[in-house]
PDB file of C-alpha atoms in Angstrom:
ATOM      1  CA  MET A   1     119.842  99.197 103.305  1.00 79.00           C
ATOM      2  CA  MET A   2     121.272 101.419 106.082  1.00 79.00           C
ATOM      3  CA  LYS A   3     124.733  99.746 106.331  1.00 81.00           C
ATOM      4  CA  TRP A   4     124.890 100.024 102.370  1.00 79.00           C
ATOM      5  CA  LEU A   5     123.837 103.524 102.007  1.00 79.00           C
ATOM      6  CA  ALA A   6     126.279 104.621 104.713  1.00 78.00           C
ATOM      7  CA  GLY A   7     129.072 103.127 102.215  1.00 78.00           C
ATOM      8  CA  ASP A   8     131.298 105.320 100.312  1.00 78.00           C
ATOM      9  CA  ASP A   9     129.873 104.048  96.816  1.00 79.00           C
ATOM     10  CA  ALA A  10     126.087 104.351  97.850  1.00 77.00           C
ATOM     11  CA  GLN A  11     123.805 106.439  96.071  1.00 74.00           C
ATOM     12  CA  ILE A  12     120.319 105.472  95.503  1.00 76.00           C
ATOM     13  CA  ALA A  13     118.615 102.426  97.668  1.00 77.00           C
ATOM     14  CA  ILE A  14     114.822 101.593  97.087  1.00 77.00           C
ATOM     15  CA  PHE A  15     112.874  99.865  99.961  1.00 77.00           C
ATOM     16  CA  ASP A  16     110.272  98.206  98.541  1.00 76.00           C
ATOM     17  CA  ALA A  17     107.913  97.545 101.679  1.00 76.00           C
ATOM     18  CA  SER A  18     104.368  98.367 101.906  1.00 80.00           C
ATOM     19  CA  ASN A  19     104.675 101.474 104.399  1.00 83.00           C
ATOM     20  CA  VAL A  20     101.056 102.293 104.247  1.00 88.00           C
ATOM     21  CA  THR A  21     100.556 104.515 107.052  1.00 93.00           C
ATOM     22  CA  ILE A  22     101.555 107.802 108.664  1.00 94.00           C
ATOM     23  CA  GLN A  23     102.919 105.579 111.745  1.00 95.00           C
ATOM     24  CA  ARG A  24     104.587 103.368 109.544  1.00 92.00           C
ATOM     25  CA  ARG A  25     106.559 105.891 107.608  1.00 92.00           C
ATOM     26  CA  ALA A  26     107.197 108.070 110.558  1.00 94.00           C
ATOM     27  CA  LYS A  27     109.490 105.292 111.945  1.00 92.00           C
ATOM     28  CA  LEU A  28     110.878 104.706 108.951  1.00 89.00           C
ATOM     29  CA  ARG A  29     112.224 108.293 109.042  1.00 89.00           C
ATOM     30  CA  GLU A  30     113.500 107.956 112.859  1.00 90.00           C
ATOM     31  CA  LYS A  31     115.689 104.764 111.929  1.00 87.00           C
ATOM     32  CA  VAL A  32     117.194 107.089 108.677  1.00 86.00           C
ATOM     33  CA  ASN A  33     117.601 110.136 110.832  1.00 85.00           C
ATOM     34  CA  ALA A  34     119.208 108.228 114.172  1.00 86.00           C
ATOM     35  CA  ALA A  35     121.618 106.281 111.410  1.00 81.00           C
ATOM     36  CA  GLY A  36     123.007 109.915 110.726  1.00 76.00           C
ATOM     37  CA  GLY A  37     125.208 110.025 107.375  1.00 73.00           C
ATOM     38  CA  GLY A  38     122.850 112.846 105.546  1.00 77.00           C
ATOM     39  CA  ILE A  39     120.519 109.996 103.939  1.00 81.00           C
ATOM     40  CA  SER A  40     117.352 111.603 102.923  1.00 81.00           C
ATOM     41  CA  ILE A  41     113.780 109.683 102.557  1.00 85.00           C
ATOM     42  CA  VAL A  42     111.632 110.089  99.072  1.00 86.00           C
ATOM     43  CA  PHE A  43     108.529 108.327  99.808  1.00 89.00           C
ATOM     44  CA  LEU A  44     107.274 106.493  96.281  1.00 90.00           C
ATOM     45  CA  GLU A  45     103.631 106.066  95.991  1.00 92.00           C
ATOM     46  CA  SER A  46     102.137 104.495  92.922  1.00 90.00           C
ATOM     47  CA  ILE A  47      98.455 104.946  92.880  1.00 92.00           C
ATOM     48  CA  CYS A  48      96.546 103.147  90.633  1.00 92.00           C
ATOM     49  CA  THR A  49      92.517 103.404  89.118  1.00 91.00           C
ATOM     50  CA  ASN A  50      92.637 101.643  85.759  1.00 92.00           C
ATOM     51  CA  GLU A  51      90.701  98.590  86.259  1.00 93.00           C
ATOM     52  CA  GLU A  52      93.122  97.090  83.229  1.00 93.00           C
ATOM     53  CA  VAL A  53      96.459  97.873  84.845  1.00 92.00           C
ATOM     54  CA  ILE A  54      95.492  96.448  88.346  1.00 93.00           C
ATOM     55  CA  ARG A  55      94.027  93.334  86.520  1.00 95.00           C
ATOM     56  CA  GLY A  56      97.076  92.804  84.829  1.00 94.00           C
ATOM     57  CA  MET A  57      99.658  93.878  87.618  1.00 93.00           C
ATOM     58  CA  LYS A  58      97.789  91.164  89.330  1.00 96.00           C
ATOM     59  CA  MET A  59      98.391  88.759  86.893  1.00 96.00           C
ATOM     60  CA  TRP A  60     102.455  89.702  86.862  1.00 96.00           C
ATOM     61  CA  LYS A  61     102.522  89.505  90.675  1.00 95.00           C
ATOM     62  CA  VAL A  62     101.011  85.995  90.882  1.00 96.00           C
ATOM     63  CA  GLN A  63     103.095  84.707  88.424  1.00 96.00           C
ATOM     64  CA  ASN A  64     106.540  85.724  89.237  1.00 96.00           C
ATOM     65  CA  SER A  65     106.614  86.207  92.931  1.00 95.00           C
ATOM     66  CA  PRO A  66     107.638  83.474  94.906  1.00 95.00           C
ATOM     67  CA  ASP A  67     104.930  84.017  97.519  1.00 94.00           C
ATOM     68  CA  PHE A  68     102.689  82.156  95.566  1.00 96.00           C
ATOM     69  CA  VAL A  69     104.135  79.434  93.270  1.00 95.00           C
ATOM     70  CA  THR A  70     103.068  76.745  95.397  1.00 96.00           C
ATOM     71  CA  MET A  71      99.824  77.858  95.011  1.00 96.00           C
ATOM     72  CA  SER A  72      97.043  77.627  92.102  1.00 96.00           C
ATOM     73  CA  GLU A  73      96.532  80.881  90.025  1.00 96.00           C
ATOM     74  CA  ALA A  74      93.280  81.009  91.559  1.00 96.00           C
ATOM     75  CA  ASP A  75      94.159  80.551  95.258  1.00 97.00           C
ATOM     76  CA  ALA A  76      97.137  82.811  94.832  1.00 97.00           C
ATOM     77  CA  LEU A  77      94.661  85.552  93.547  1.00 97.00           C
ATOM     78  CA  LYS A  78      92.425  84.959  95.977  1.00 97.00           C
ATOM     79  CA  ASP A  79      95.556  85.722  98.771  1.00 97.00           C
ATOM     80  CA  LEU A  80      96.749  88.594  96.313  1.00 96.00           C
ATOM     81  CA  GLU A  81      93.291  89.881  96.820  1.00 96.00           C
ATOM     82  CA  GLN A  82      92.761  89.432 100.552  1.00 96.00           C
ATOM     83  CA  ARG A  83      96.193  91.184 101.038  1.00 94.00           C
ATOM     84  CA  ILE A  84      95.140  94.305  98.715  1.00 93.00           C
ATOM     85  CA  GLU A  85      92.007  94.614 100.723  1.00 94.00           C
ATOM     86  CA  HIS A  86      94.125  94.328 103.960  1.00 93.00           C
ATOM     87  CA  TYR A  87      96.110  97.278 102.880  1.00 90.00           C
ATOM     88  CA  GLU A  88      93.122  99.326 101.445  1.00 91.00           C
ATOM     89  CA  LYS A  89      91.504  99.477 105.202  1.00 94.00           C
ATOM     90  CA  CYS A  90      94.370 100.651 106.987  1.00 93.00           C
ATOM     91  CA  TYR A  91      96.107 102.821 104.070  1.00 93.00           C
ATOM     92  CA  GLU A  92      96.935 106.664 104.512  1.00 95.00           C
ATOM     93  CA  THR A  93      98.340 108.721 101.270  1.00 94.00           C
ATOM     94  CA  VAL A  94     101.936 110.366 101.971  1.00 93.00           C
ATOM     95  CA  LEU A  95     101.088 113.731 102.750  1.00 94.00           C
ATOM     96  CA  GLU A  96     103.163 117.187 102.322  1.00 94.00           C
ATOM     97  CA  ASN A  97     104.088 117.187 105.964  1.00 93.00           C
ATOM     98  CA  GLU A  98     105.980 113.835 105.861  1.00 92.00           C
ATOM     99  CA  GLY A  99     109.175 115.412 103.429  1.00 89.00           C
ATOM    100  CA  ALA A 100     109.781 114.512 100.064  1.00 88.00           C
ATOM    101  CA  TYR A 101     107.566 112.206  98.137  1.00 90.00           C
ATOM    102  CA  ILE A 102     106.639 111.303  94.020  1.00 90.00           C
ATOM    103  CA  LYS A 103     102.856 110.078  93.508  1.00 93.00           C
ATOM    104  CA  MET A 104     102.895 107.852  90.213  1.00 91.00           C
ATOM    105  CA  TYR A 105      99.934 107.221  88.576  1.00 93.00           C
ATOM    106  CA  ASP A 106      98.460 104.387  86.792  1.00 91.00           C
ATOM    107  CA  LEU A 107     101.990 103.418  85.851  1.00 86.00           C
ATOM    108  CA  ARG A 108     102.473 106.168  83.470  1.00 82.00           C
ATOM    109  CA  ALA A 109     104.432 109.074  82.870  1.00 76.00           C
ATOM    110  CA  LYS A 110     102.011 111.570  84.843  1.00 89.00           C
ATOM    111  CA  ALA A 111     103.188 112.370  88.763  1.00 90.00           C
ATOM    112  CA  SER A 112     102.961 114.547  91.392  1.00 91.00           C
ATOM    113  CA  VAL A 113     105.892 115.447  92.896  1.00 90.00           C
ATOM    114  CA  CYS A 114     106.354 117.368  96.595  1.00 90.00           C
ATOM    115  CA  ASN A 115     109.548 118.575  97.824  1.00 87.00           C
ATOM    116  CA  VAL A 116     112.128 116.871  96.040  1.00 86.00           C
ATOM    117  CA  TYR A 117     115.283 118.561  95.759  1.00 81.00           C
ATOM    118  CA  GLY A 118     118.733 117.386  95.054  1.00 77.00           C
ATOM    119  CA  ARG A 119     120.309 115.770  92.095  1.00 77.00           C
ATOM    120  CA  MET A 120     120.012 112.350  93.228  1.00 70.00           C
ATOM    121  CA  ALA A 121     116.101 112.528  94.232  1.00 69.00           C
ATOM    122  CA  GLN A 122     115.628 114.355  90.736  1.00 73.00           C
ATOM    123  CA  SER A 123     117.273 111.420  89.524  1.00 76.00           C
ATOM    124  CA  VAL A 124     114.980 108.838  90.851  1.00 74.00           C
ATOM    125  CA  LEU A 125     112.272 111.095  89.505  1.00 73.00           C
TER     126      LEU A 125
END
């Protein structure tokens, strides 16, 4: 991703990863800063408390992710729920002092935005 972003045609990249701790996000920022090139980060955090939405997203993940292609639906759901439980134990919400972020709530139009400046970041928003 960093190599691609350094190219002339690159504008926005979405690094889909579970950067669930302040420490992991700090390491990602260090890598980006070390690469130079004026690349900036906007963390996207999805916060979902709506049980119906959560259930629907779990089913979508189980039915569409290559991680679960060889598993029964019941086994895949169990595996996914164990992964979620693991992340919930170590999860740390994105904080203002970490830089720019967008927090989306229940996959709807409600968002909380902090330190988002510039045309590209606003385009992501």
